Amino acid sequence: VNLALNHQQKLELLRRDGLERVLGAMAAHPAALEVQFRALFALINLVIPEAGAPADDAGASHARVIRRVLVAMDRFPESEKLVRCGCLVLHNLSLDDRNIPR
């Protein structure tokens, strides 16, 4: 289960720079399939816009997420579950107040 599924826990993760820490782990361990997969799994929910989340430069953070996702997918194209998670992260980056499924 993903901690970011809970609204309050997700907000706390974001307040404590959880997104940057996940991206940092991906950058520090680019050849570790399990790190990349688990990071993508965490990002699936962390990137969905959330009411009450700290304001940041969404464009810049989206660019950092996209870069890390594409690097992981490029490095491990044979891992179907990793590629599937990467695609879902990219999909969730496109969500906003107008198109978030509720």
mmCIF file of N, CA, C and O in Angstrom:
data_model
loop_
_atom_site.group_PDB
_atom_site.id
_atom_site.type_symbol
_atom_site.label_atom_id
_atom_site.label_comp_id
_atom_site.label_asym_id
_atom_site.label_seq_id
_atom_site.Cartn_x
_atom_site.Cartn_y
_atom_site.Cartn_z
ATOM 1 N N VAL A 1 0.851 -1.173 0.000
ATOM 2 C CA VAL A 1 0.000 0.000 0.000
ATOM 3 C C VAL A 1 0.898 1.238 0.000
ATOM 4 O O VAL A 1 1.951 1.253 0.615
ATOM 5 N N ASN A 2 0.441 2.273 -0.653
ATOM 6 C CA ASN A 2 1.217 3.499 -0.810
ATOM 7 C C ASN A 2 0.794 4.525 0.249
ATOM 8 O O ASN A 2 -0.372 4.880 0.345
ATOM 9 N N LEU A 3 1.747 5.007 1.020
ATOM 10 C CA LEU A 3 1.488 5.974 2.098
ATOM 11 C C LEU A 3 0.792 7.229 1.581
ATOM 12 O O LEU A 3 -0.032 7.828 2.267
ATOM 13 N N ALA A 4 1.099 7.617 0.343
ATOM 14 C CA ALA A 4 0.540 8.850 -0.218
ATOM 15 C C ALA A 4 -0.927 8.715 -0.607
ATOM 16 O O ALA A 4 -1.532 9.683 -1.056
ATOM 17 N N LEU A 5 -1.521 7.558 -0.412
ATOM 18 C CA LEU A 5 -2.965 7.410 -0.649
ATOM 19 C C LEU A 5 -3.779 8.130 0.422
ATOM 20 O O LEU A 5 -4.908 8.519 0.184
ATOM 21 N N ASN A 6 -3.204 8.292 1.599
ATOM 22 C CA ASN A 6 -3.867 8.992 2.695
ATOM 23 C C ASN A 6 -3.575 10.487 2.571
ATOM 24 O O ASN A 6 -2.406 10.897 2.524
ATOM 25 N N HIS A 7 -4.626 11.300 2.517
ATOM 26 C CA HIS A 7 -4.487 12.740 2.291
ATOM 27 C C HIS A 7 -3.510 13.393 3.270
ATOM 28 O O HIS A 7 -2.585 14.105 2.858
ATOM 29 N N GLN A 8 -3.686 13.194 4.557
ATOM 30 C CA GLN A 8 -2.832 13.837 5.557
ATOM 31 C C GLN A 8 -1.385 13.355 5.473
ATOM 32 O O GLN A 8 -0.447 14.141 5.604
ATOM 33 N N GLN A 9 -1.204 12.067 5.246
ATOM 34 C CA GLN A 9 0.152 11.539 5.142
ATOM 35 C C GLN A 9 0.841 12.059 3.881
ATOM 36 O O GLN A 9 2.035 12.369 3.894
ATOM 37 N N LYS A 10 0.081 12.174 2.799
ATOM 38 C CA LYS A 10 0.643 12.713 1.564
ATOM 39 C C LYS A 10 1.079 14.160 1.770
ATOM 40 O O LYS A 10 2.183 14.550 1.360
ATOM 41 N N LEU A 11 0.241 14.966 2.409
ATOM 42 C CA LEU A 11 0.601 16.355 2.677
ATOM 43 C C LEU A 11 1.874 16.433 3.517
ATOM 44 O O LEU A 11 2.747 17.265 3.264
ATOM 45 N N GLU A 12 1.987 15.571 4.506
ATOM 46 C CA GLU A 12 3.185 15.568 5.364
ATOM 47 C C GLU A 12 4.420 15.164 4.553
ATOM 48 O O GLU A 12 5.488 15.758 4.710
ATOM 49 N N LEU A 13 4.283 14.179 3.707
ATOM 50 C CA LEU A 13 5.405 13.784 2.840
ATOM 51 C C LEU A 13 5.847 14.951 1.959
ATOM 52 O O LEU A 13 7.046 15.210 1.804
ATOM 53 N N LEU A 14 4.887 15.658 1.379
ATOM 54 C CA LEU A 14 5.218 16.784 0.511
ATOM 55 C C LEU A 14 5.851 17.928 1.299
ATOM 56 O O LEU A 14 6.802 18.552 0.836
ATOM 57 N N ARG A 15 5.334 18.198 2.496
ATOM 58 C CA ARG A 15 5.904 19.260 3.344
ATOM 59 C C ARG A 15 7.353 18.956 3.726
ATOM 60 O O ARG A 15 8.153 19.850 3.929
ATOM 61 N N ARG A 16 7.657 17.681 3.864
ATOM 62 C CA ARG A 16 9.004 17.264 4.271
ATOM 63 C C ARG A 16 9.890 16.934 3.062
ATOM 64 O O ARG A 16 10.840 16.164 3.178
ATOM 65 N N ASP A 17 9.558 17.490 1.917
ATOM 66 C CA ASP A 17 10.342 17.303 0.695
ATOM 67 C C ASP A 17 10.409 15.850 0.239
ATOM 68 O O ASP A 17 11.424 15.409 -0.322
ATOM 69 N N GLY A 18 9.328 15.120 0.450
ATOM 70 C CA GLY A 18 9.283 13.717 0.048
ATOM 71 C C GLY A 18 9.508 13.515 -1.442
ATOM 72 O O GLY A 18 10.206 12.580 -1.844
ATOM 73 N N LEU A 19 8.943 14.402 -2.248
ATOM 74 C CA LEU A 19 9.111 14.280 -3.696
ATOM 75 C C LEU A 19 10.593 14.397 -4.062
ATOM 76 O O LEU A 19 11.128 13.573 -4.812
ATOM 77 N N GLU A 20 11.267 15.389 -3.515
ATOM 78 C CA GLU A 20 12.695 15.581 -3.812
ATOM 79 C C GLU A 20 13.539 14.422 -3.291
ATOM 80 O O GLU A 20 14.529 14.033 -3.919
ATOM 81 N N ARG A 21 13.154 13.868 -2.185
ATOM 82 C CA ARG A 21 13.917 12.731 -1.632
ATOM 83 C C ARG A 21 13.766 11.487 -2.489
ATOM 84 O O ARG A 21 14.723 10.742 -2.694
ATOM 85 N N VAL A 22 12.573 11.258 -3.009
ATOM 86 C CA VAL A 22 12.363 10.127 -3.913
ATOM 87 C C VAL A 22 13.193 10.325 -5.176
ATOM 88 O O VAL A 22 13.885 9.400 -5.636
ATOM 89 N N LEU A 23 13.135 11.530 -5.736
ATOM 90 C CA LEU A 23 13.920 11.808 -6.946
ATOM 91 C C LEU A 23 15.418 11.692 -6.654
ATOM 92 O O LEU A 23 16.178 11.194 -7.496
ATOM 93 N N GLY A 24 15.836 12.114 -5.483
ATOM 94 C CA GLY A 24 17.240 11.983 -5.096
ATOM 95 C C GLY A 24 17.679 10.531 -4.994
ATOM 96 O O GLY A 24 18.792 10.177 -5.408
ATOM 97 N N ALA A 25 16.831 9.680 -4.456
ATOM 98 C CA ALA A 25 17.142 8.250 -4.371
ATOM 99 C C ALA A 25 17.279 7.652 -5.767
ATOM 100 O O ALA A 25 18.176 6.835 -6.022
ATOM 101 N N MET A 26 16.403 8.078 -6.674
ATOM 102 C CA MET A 26 16.485 7.585 -8.052
ATOM 103 C C MET A 26 17.805 8.009 -8.695
ATOM 104 O O MET A 26 18.454 7.213 -9.385
ATOM 105 N N ALA A 27 18.213 9.256 -8.460
ATOM 106 C CA ALA A 27 19.451 9.761 -9.039
ATOM 107 C C ALA A 27 20.676 9.069 -8.419
ATOM 108 O O ALA A 27 21.661 8.800 -9.108
ATOM 109 N N ALA A 28 20.612 8.772 -7.124
ATOM 110 C CA ALA A 28 21.735 8.151 -6.427
ATOM 111 C C ALA A 28 21.910 6.671 -6.771
ATOM 112 O O ALA A 28 23.012 6.136 -6.631
ATOM 113 N N HIS A 29 20.826 6.030 -7.207
ATOM 114 C CA HIS A 29 20.871 4.587 -7.474
ATOM 115 C C HIS A 29 20.277 4.261 -8.851
ATOM 116 O O HIS A 29 19.329 3.474 -8.968
ATOM 117 N N PRO A 30 20.843 4.835 -9.907
ATOM 118 C CA PRO A 30 20.234 4.665 -11.239
ATOM 119 C C PRO A 30 20.264 3.240 -11.773
ATOM 120 O O PRO A 30 19.447 2.881 -12.617
ATOM 121 N N ALA A 31 21.179 2.407 -11.262
ATOM 122 C CA ALA A 31 21.296 1.039 -11.767
ATOM 123 C C ALA A 31 20.566 0.015 -10.899
ATOM 124 O O ALA A 31 20.616 -1.182 -11.179
ATOM 125 N N ALA A 32 19.874 0.473 -9.857
ATOM 126 C CA ALA A 32 19.180 -0.442 -8.941
ATOM 127 C C ALA A 32 17.708 -0.551 -9.343
ATOM 128 O O ALA A 32 16.913 0.359 -9.066
ATOM 129 N N LEU A 33 17.362 -1.641 -9.978
ATOM 130 C CA LEU A 33 15.998 -1.843 -10.461
ATOM 131 C C LEU A 33 14.970 -1.673 -9.346
ATOM 132 O O LEU A 33 13.960 -0.988 -9.529
ATOM 133 N N GLU A 34 15.216 -2.266 -8.197
ATOM 134 C CA GLU A 34 14.231 -2.212 -7.113
ATOM 135 C C GLU A 34 14.036 -0.788 -6.598
ATOM 136 O O GLU A 34 12.913 -0.378 -6.294
ATOM 137 N N VAL A 35 15.104 -0.009 -6.501
ATOM 138 C CA VAL A 35 14.989 1.388 -6.068
ATOM 139 C C VAL A 35 14.163 2.163 -7.089
ATOM 140 O O VAL A 35 13.256 2.926 -6.726
ATOM 141 N N GLN A 36 14.467 1.981 -8.355
ATOM 142 C CA GLN A 36 13.742 2.696 -9.394
ATOM 143 C C GLN A 36 12.257 2.318 -9.389
ATOM 144 O O GLN A 36 11.380 3.187 -9.460
ATOM 145 N N PHE A 37 11.965 1.025 -9.269
ATOM 146 C CA PHE A 37 10.569 0.578 -9.252
ATOM 147 C C PHE A 37 9.825 1.143 -8.051
ATOM 148 O O PHE A 37 8.724 1.690 -8.183
ATOM 149 N N ARG A 38 10.410 1.019 -6.869
ATOM 150 C CA ARG A 38 9.739 1.504 -5.649
ATOM 151 C C ARG A 38 9.557 3.018 -5.691
ATOM 152 O O ARG A 38 8.539 3.545 -5.229
ATOM 153 N N ALA A 39 10.528 3.720 -6.231
ATOM 154 C CA ALA A 39 10.407 5.170 -6.349
ATOM 155 C C ALA A 39 9.269 5.535 -7.292
ATOM 156 O O ALA A 39 8.459 6.426 -6.990
ATOM 157 N N LEU A 40 9.201 4.875 -8.432
ATOM 158 C CA LEU A 40 8.099 5.140 -9.368
ATOM 159 C C LEU A 40 6.760 4.823 -8.721
ATOM 160 O O LEU A 40 5.787 5.560 -8.889
ATOM 161 N N PHE A 41 6.715 3.739 -7.965
ATOM 162 C CA PHE A 41 5.484 3.355 -7.285
ATOM 163 C C PHE A 41 5.050 4.456 -6.319
ATOM 164 O O PHE A 41 3.868 4.798 -6.236
ATOM 165 N N ALA A 42 6.006 5.035 -5.603
ATOM 166 C CA ALA A 42 5.694 6.133 -4.675
ATOM 167 C C ALA A 42 5.253 7.377 -5.432
ATOM 168 O O ALA A 42 4.330 8.089 -5.006
ATOM 169 N N LEU A 43 5.887 7.654 -6.563
ATOM 170 C CA LEU A 43 5.562 8.852 -7.324
ATOM 171 C C LEU A 43 4.160 8.817 -7.920
ATOM 172 O O LEU A 43 3.565 9.868 -8.151
ATOM 173 N N ILE A 44 3.633 7.633 -8.157
ATOM 174 C CA ILE A 44 2.301 7.519 -8.764
ATOM 175 C C ILE A 44 1.303 8.418 -8.047
ATOM 176 O O ILE A 44 0.556 9.168 -8.682
ATOM 177 N N ASN A 45 1.292 8.375 -6.734
ATOM 178 C CA ASN A 45 0.340 9.178 -5.963
ATOM 179 C C ASN A 45 0.897 10.522 -5.528
ATOM 180 O O ASN A 45 0.144 11.477 -5.368
ATOM 181 N N LEU A 46 2.204 10.616 -5.349
ATOM 182 C CA LEU A 46 2.788 11.885 -4.915
ATOM 183 C C LEU A 46 2.614 12.987 -5.951
ATOM 184 O O LEU A 46 2.539 14.161 -5.592
ATOM 185 N N VAL A 47 2.540 12.646 -7.230
ATOM 186 C CA VAL A 47 2.469 13.687 -8.265
ATOM 187 C C VAL A 47 1.053 14.169 -8.555
ATOM 188 O O VAL A 47 0.874 15.161 -9.259
ATOM 189 N N ILE A 48 0.043 13.497 -8.018
ATOM 190 C CA ILE A 48 -1.335 13.941 -8.234
ATOM 191 C C ILE A 48 -1.560 15.216 -7.417
ATOM 192 O O ILE A 48 -1.255 15.249 -6.224
ATOM 193 N N PRO A 49 -2.065 16.280 -8.050
ATOM 194 C CA PRO A 49 -2.295 17.533 -7.306
ATOM 195 C C PRO A 49 -3.187 17.303 -6.088
ATOM 196 O O PRO A 49 -4.139 16.522 -6.141
ATOM 197 N N GLU A 50 -2.841 17.979 -5.002
ATOM 198 C CA GLU A 50 -3.542 17.780 -3.733
ATOM 199 C C GLU A 50 -3.871 19.127 -3.109
ATOM 200 O O GLU A 50 -2.994 19.979 -2.965
ATOM 201 N N ALA A 51 -5.120 19.318 -2.722
ATOM 202 C CA ALA A 51 -5.505 20.537 -2.009
ATOM 203 C C ALA A 51 -4.738 20.607 -0.697
ATOM 204 O O ALA A 51 -4.621 19.620 0.015
ATOM 205 N N GLY A 52 -4.183 21.767 -0.410
ATOM 206 C CA GLY A 52 -3.442 21.956 0.828
ATOM 207 C C GLY A 52 -1.971 21.627 0.718
ATOM 208 O O GLY A 52 -1.235 21.768 1.692
ATOM 209 N N ALA A 53 -1.523 21.181 -0.455
ATOM 210 C CA ALA A 53 -0.105 20.858 -0.632
ATOM 211 C C ALA A 53 0.705 22.146 -0.685
ATOM 212 O O ALA A 53 0.205 23.182 -1.110
ATOM 213 N N PRO A 54 1.955 22.074 -0.259
ATOM 214 C CA PRO A 54 2.798 23.275 -0.316
ATOM 215 C C PRO A 54 2.927 23.776 -1.749
ATOM 216 O O PRO A 54 3.034 22.980 -2.683
ATOM 217 N N ALA A 55 2.892 25.086 -1.901
ATOM 218 C CA ALA A 55 3.036 25.672 -3.235
ATOM 219 C C ALA A 55 4.490 25.552 -3.668
ATOM 220 O O ALA A 55 5.398 25.800 -2.893
ATOM 221 N N ASP A 56 4.675 25.134 -4.901
ATOM 222 C CA ASP A 56 6.022 25.082 -5.460
ATOM 223 C C ASP A 56 5.936 25.402 -6.939
ATOM 224 O O ASP A 56 4.863 25.696 -7.458
ATOM 225 N N ASP A 57 7.043 25.353 -7.591
ATOM 226 C CA ASP A 57 7.075 25.583 -9.030
ATOM 227 C C ASP A 57 6.734 24.266 -9.708
ATOM 228 O O ASP A 57 7.613 23.422 -9.920
ATOM 229 N N ALA A 58 5.452 24.077 -10.024
ATOM 230 C CA ALA A 58 4.992 22.799 -10.568
ATOM 231 C C ALA A 58 5.714 22.447 -11.855
ATOM 232 O O ALA A 58 6.055 21.284 -12.075
ATOM 233 N N GLY A 59 5.981 23.423 -12.691
ATOM 234 C CA GLY A 59 6.668 23.144 -13.951
ATOM 235 C C GLY A 59 8.054 22.572 -13.730
ATOM 236 O O GLY A 59 8.449 21.605 -14.372
ATOM 237 N N ALA A 60 8.784 23.156 -12.788
ATOM 238 C CA ALA A 60 10.140 22.678 -12.503
ATOM 239 C C ALA A 60 10.109 21.292 -11.872
ATOM 240 O O ALA A 60 10.901 20.417 -12.249
ATOM 241 N N SER A 61 9.201 21.067 -10.926
ATOM 242 C CA SER A 61 9.147 19.742 -10.306
ATOM 243 C C SER A 61 8.663 18.701 -11.307
ATOM 244 O O SER A 61 9.164 17.579 -11.313
ATOM 245 N N HIS A 62 7.719 19.063 -12.176
ATOM 246 C CA HIS A 62 7.276 18.126 -13.213
ATOM 247 C C HIS A 62 8.435 17.745 -14.117
ATOM 248 O O HIS A 62 8.599 16.573 -14.465
ATOM 249 N N ALA A 63 9.252 18.725 -14.480
ATOM 250 C CA ALA A 63 10.397 18.445 -15.358
ATOM 251 C C ALA A 63 11.377 17.482 -14.691
ATOM 252 O O ALA A 63 11.888 16.561 -15.337
ATOM 253 N N ARG A 64 11.626 17.652 -13.393
ATOM 254 C CA ARG A 64 12.534 16.747 -12.668
ATOM 255 C C ARG A 64 11.950 15.343 -12.595
ATOM 256 O O ARG A 64 12.667 14.356 -12.777
ATOM 257 N N VAL A 65 10.647 15.245 -12.345
ATOM 258 C CA VAL A 65 9.997 13.939 -12.285
ATOM 259 C C VAL A 65 10.059 13.265 -13.659
ATOM 260 O O VAL A 65 10.434 12.095 -13.762
ATOM 261 N N ILE A 66 9.700 13.982 -14.690
ATOM 262 C CA ILE A 66 9.713 13.415 -16.045
ATOM 263 C C ILE A 66 11.108 12.900 -16.385
ATOM 264 O O ILE A 66 11.269 11.786 -16.904
ATOM 265 N N ARG A 67 12.126 13.685 -16.094
ATOM 266 C CA ARG A 67 13.509 13.279 -16.395
ATOM 267 C C ARG A 67 13.848 11.964 -15.694
ATOM 268 O O ARG A 67 14.364 11.030 -16.310
ATOM 269 N N ARG A 68 13.549 11.857 -14.406
ATOM 270 C CA ARG A 68 13.866 10.635 -13.647
ATOM 271 C C ARG A 68 13.054 9.440 -14.147
ATOM 272 O O ARG A 68 13.565 8.328 -14.232
ATOM 273 N N VAL A 69 11.769 9.666 -14.450
ATOM 274 C CA VAL A 69 10.915 8.582 -14.947
ATOM 275 C C VAL A 69 11.466 8.047 -16.263
ATOM 276 O O VAL A 69 11.596 6.833 -16.456
ATOM 277 N N LEU A 70 11.802 8.937 -17.164
ATOM 278 C CA LEU A 70 12.297 8.505 -18.477
ATOM 279 C C LEU A 70 13.645 7.801 -18.375
ATOM 280 O O LEU A 70 13.890 6.829 -19.095
ATOM 281 N N VAL A 71 14.509 8.254 -17.480
ATOM 282 C CA VAL A 71 15.788 7.569 -17.276
ATOM 283 C C VAL A 71 15.554 6.144 -16.783
ATOM 284 O O VAL A 71 16.168 5.193 -17.281
ATOM 285 N N ALA A 72 14.675 5.985 -15.814
ATOM 286 C CA ALA A 72 14.384 4.645 -15.275
ATOM 287 C C ALA A 72 13.782 3.741 -16.348
ATOM 288 O O ALA A 72 14.180 2.573 -16.485
ATOM 289 N N MET A 73 12.836 4.269 -17.114
ATOM 290 C CA MET A 73 12.195 3.459 -18.154
ATOM 291 C C MET A 73 13.192 3.088 -19.252
ATOM 292 O O MET A 73 13.135 1.984 -19.798
ATOM 293 N N ASP A 74 14.110 3.992 -19.554
ATOM 294 C CA ASP A 74 15.128 3.721 -20.565
ATOM 295 C C ASP A 74 16.121 2.672 -20.079
ATOM 296 O O ASP A 74 16.546 1.815 -20.837
ATOM 297 N N ARG A 75 16.478 2.738 -18.804
ATOM 298 C CA ARG A 75 17.464 1.803 -18.254
ATOM 299 C C ARG A 75 16.898 0.391 -18.081
ATOM 300 O O ARG A 75 17.627 -0.594 -18.201
ATOM 301 N N PHE A 76 15.601 0.284 -17.778
ATOM 302 C CA PHE A 76 14.998 -1.025 -17.493
ATOM 303 C C PHE A 76 13.781 -1.305 -18.385
ATOM 304 O O PHE A 76 12.685 -1.590 -17.880
ATOM 305 N N PRO A 77 13.931 -1.251 -19.705
ATOM 306 C CA PRO A 77 12.771 -1.458 -20.583
ATOM 307 C C PRO A 77 12.200 -2.872 -20.505
ATOM 308 O O PRO A 77 11.039 -3.091 -20.847
ATOM 309 N N GLU A 78 13.004 -3.815 -20.017
ATOM 310 C CA GLU A 78 12.534 -5.197 -19.915
ATOM 311 C C GLU A 78 11.640 -5.433 -18.702
ATOM 312 O O GLU A 78 10.969 -6.458 -18.607
ATOM 313 N N SER A 79 11.593 -4.477 -17.780
ATOM 314 C CA SER A 79 10.772 -4.628 -16.581
ATOM 315 C C SER A 79 9.379 -4.059 -16.848
ATOM 316 O O SER A 79 9.152 -2.848 -16.757
ATOM 317 N N GLU A 80 8.459 -4.942 -17.150
ATOM 318 C CA GLU A 80 7.099 -4.514 -17.472
ATOM 319 C C GLU A 80 6.467 -3.733 -16.328
ATOM 320 O O GLU A 80 5.823 -2.703 -16.552
ATOM 321 N N LYS A 81 6.664 -4.192 -15.089
ATOM 322 C CA LYS A 81 6.022 -3.498 -13.964
ATOM 323 C C LYS A 81 6.627 -2.117 -13.754
ATOM 324 O O LYS A 81 5.916 -1.171 -13.426
ATOM 325 N N LEU A 82 7.941 -1.950 -13.974
ATOM 326 C CA LEU A 82 8.551 -0.638 -13.844
ATOM 327 C C LEU A 82 8.037 0.299 -14.937
ATOM 328 O O LEU A 82 7.647 1.428 -14.661
ATOM 329 N N VAL A 83 7.994 -0.185 -16.166
ATOM 330 C CA VAL A 83 7.519 0.640 -17.281
ATOM 331 C C VAL A 83 6.057 1.021 -17.069
ATOM 332 O O VAL A 83 5.654 2.159 -17.311
ATOM 333 N N ARG A 84 5.257 0.089 -16.564
ATOM 334 C CA ARG A 84 3.848 0.381 -16.281
ATOM 335 C C ARG A 84 3.725 1.480 -15.226
ATOM 336 O O ARG A 84 2.934 2.415 -15.372
ATOM 337 N N CYS A 85 4.522 1.398 -14.173
ATOM 338 C CA CYS A 85 4.504 2.442 -13.135
ATOM 339 C C CYS A 85 4.956 3.772 -13.712
ATOM 340 O O CYS A 85 4.375 4.823 -13.401
ATOM 341 N N GLY A 86 5.984 3.750 -14.537
ATOM 342 C CA GLY A 86 6.464 4.981 -15.150
ATOM 343 C C GLY A 86 5.393 5.645 -15.996
ATOM 344 O O GLY A 86 5.208 6.867 -15.941
ATOM 345 N N CYS A 87 4.678 4.846 -16.767
ATOM 346 C CA CYS A 87 3.594 5.398 -17.589
ATOM 347 C C CYS A 87 2.501 5.999 -16.721
ATOM 348 O O CYS A 87 1.946 7.054 -17.050
ATOM 349 N N LEU A 88 2.197 5.362 -15.615
ATOM 350 C CA LEU A 88 1.164 5.883 -14.719
ATOM 351 C C LEU A 88 1.606 7.194 -14.069
ATOM 352 O O LEU A 88 0.811 8.126 -13.922
ATOM 353 N N VAL A 89 2.880 7.303 -13.710
ATOM 354 C CA VAL A 89 3.394 8.566 -13.171
ATOM 355 C C VAL A 89 3.230 9.660 -14.214
ATOM 356 O O VAL A 89 2.729 10.753 -13.914
ATOM 357 N N LEU A 90 3.622 9.387 -15.447
ATOM 358 C CA LEU A 90 3.504 10.382 -16.513
ATOM 359 C C LEU A 90 2.044 10.769 -16.738
ATOM 360 O O LEU A 90 1.729 11.947 -16.915
ATOM 361 N N HIS A 91 1.156 9.787 -16.696
ATOM 362 C CA HIS A 91 -0.279 10.080 -16.815
ATOM 363 C C HIS A 91 -0.736 10.993 -15.675
ATOM 364 O O HIS A 91 -1.428 11.998 -15.901
ATOM 365 N N ASN A 92 -0.348 10.661 -14.450
ATOM 366 C CA ASN A 92 -0.804 11.428 -13.294
ATOM 367 C C ASN A 92 -0.260 12.855 -13.281
ATOM 368 O O ASN A 92 -0.883 13.757 -12.716
ATOM 369 N N LEU A 93 0.875 13.073 -13.921
ATOM 370 C CA LEU A 93 1.399 14.435 -14.039
ATOM 371 C C LEU A 93 0.475 15.323 -14.866
ATOM 372 O O LEU A 93 0.484 16.539 -14.729
ATOM 373 N N SER A 94 -0.335 14.706 -15.717
ATOM 374 C CA SER A 94 -1.239 15.489 -16.569
ATOM 375 C C SER A 94 -2.517 15.901 -15.846
ATOM 376 O O SER A 94 -3.292 16.696 -16.372
ATOM 377 N N LEU A 95 -2.731 15.371 -14.659
ATOM 378 C CA LEU A 95 -3.969 15.664 -13.939
ATOM 379 C C LEU A 95 -3.939 17.065 -13.342
ATOM 380 O O LEU A 95 -2.900 17.555 -12.924
ATOM 381 N N ASP A 96 -5.098 17.681 -13.312
ATOM 382 C CA ASP A 96 -5.260 18.971 -12.638
ATOM 383 C C ASP A 96 -6.678 19.032 -12.077
ATOM 384 O O ASP A 96 -7.416 18.050 -12.133
ATOM 385 N N ASP A 97 -7.056 20.176 -11.532
ATOM 386 C CA ASP A 97 -8.376 20.300 -10.893
ATOM 387 C C ASP A 97 -9.532 19.972 -11.825
ATOM 388 O O ASP A 97 -10.602 19.591 -11.379
ATOM 389 N N ARG A 98 -9.326 20.128 -13.110
ATOM 390 C CA ARG A 98 -10.407 19.885 -14.069
ATOM 391 C C ARG A 98 -10.579 18.430 -14.457
ATOM 392 O O ARG A 98 -11.640 18.035 -14.911
ATOM 393 N N ASN A 99 -9.530 17.632 -14.309
ATOM 394 C CA ASN A 99 -9.632 16.262 -14.829
ATOM 395 C C ASN A 99 -9.198 15.162 -13.854
ATOM 396 O O ASN A 99 -8.963 14.040 -14.284
ATOM 397 N N ILE A 100 -9.115 15.478 -12.566
ATOM 398 C CA ILE A 100 -8.794 14.439 -11.586
ATOM 399 C C ILE A 100 -10.023 13.580 -11.363
ATOM 400 O O ILE A 100 -11.061 14.083 -10.979
ATOM 401 N N PRO A 101 -9.903 12.273 -11.611
ATOM 402 C CA PRO A 101 -11.057 11.393 -11.353
ATOM 403 C C PRO A 101 -11.312 11.294 -9.850
ATOM 404 O O PRO A 101 -10.404 11.093 -9.082
ATOM 405 N N ARG A 102 -12.536 11.499 -9.464
ATOM 406 C CA ARG A 102 -12.905 11.419 -8.046
ATOM 407 C C ARG A 102 -13.955 10.352 -7.838
ATOM 408 O O ARG A 102 -14.772 10.079 -8.561
#
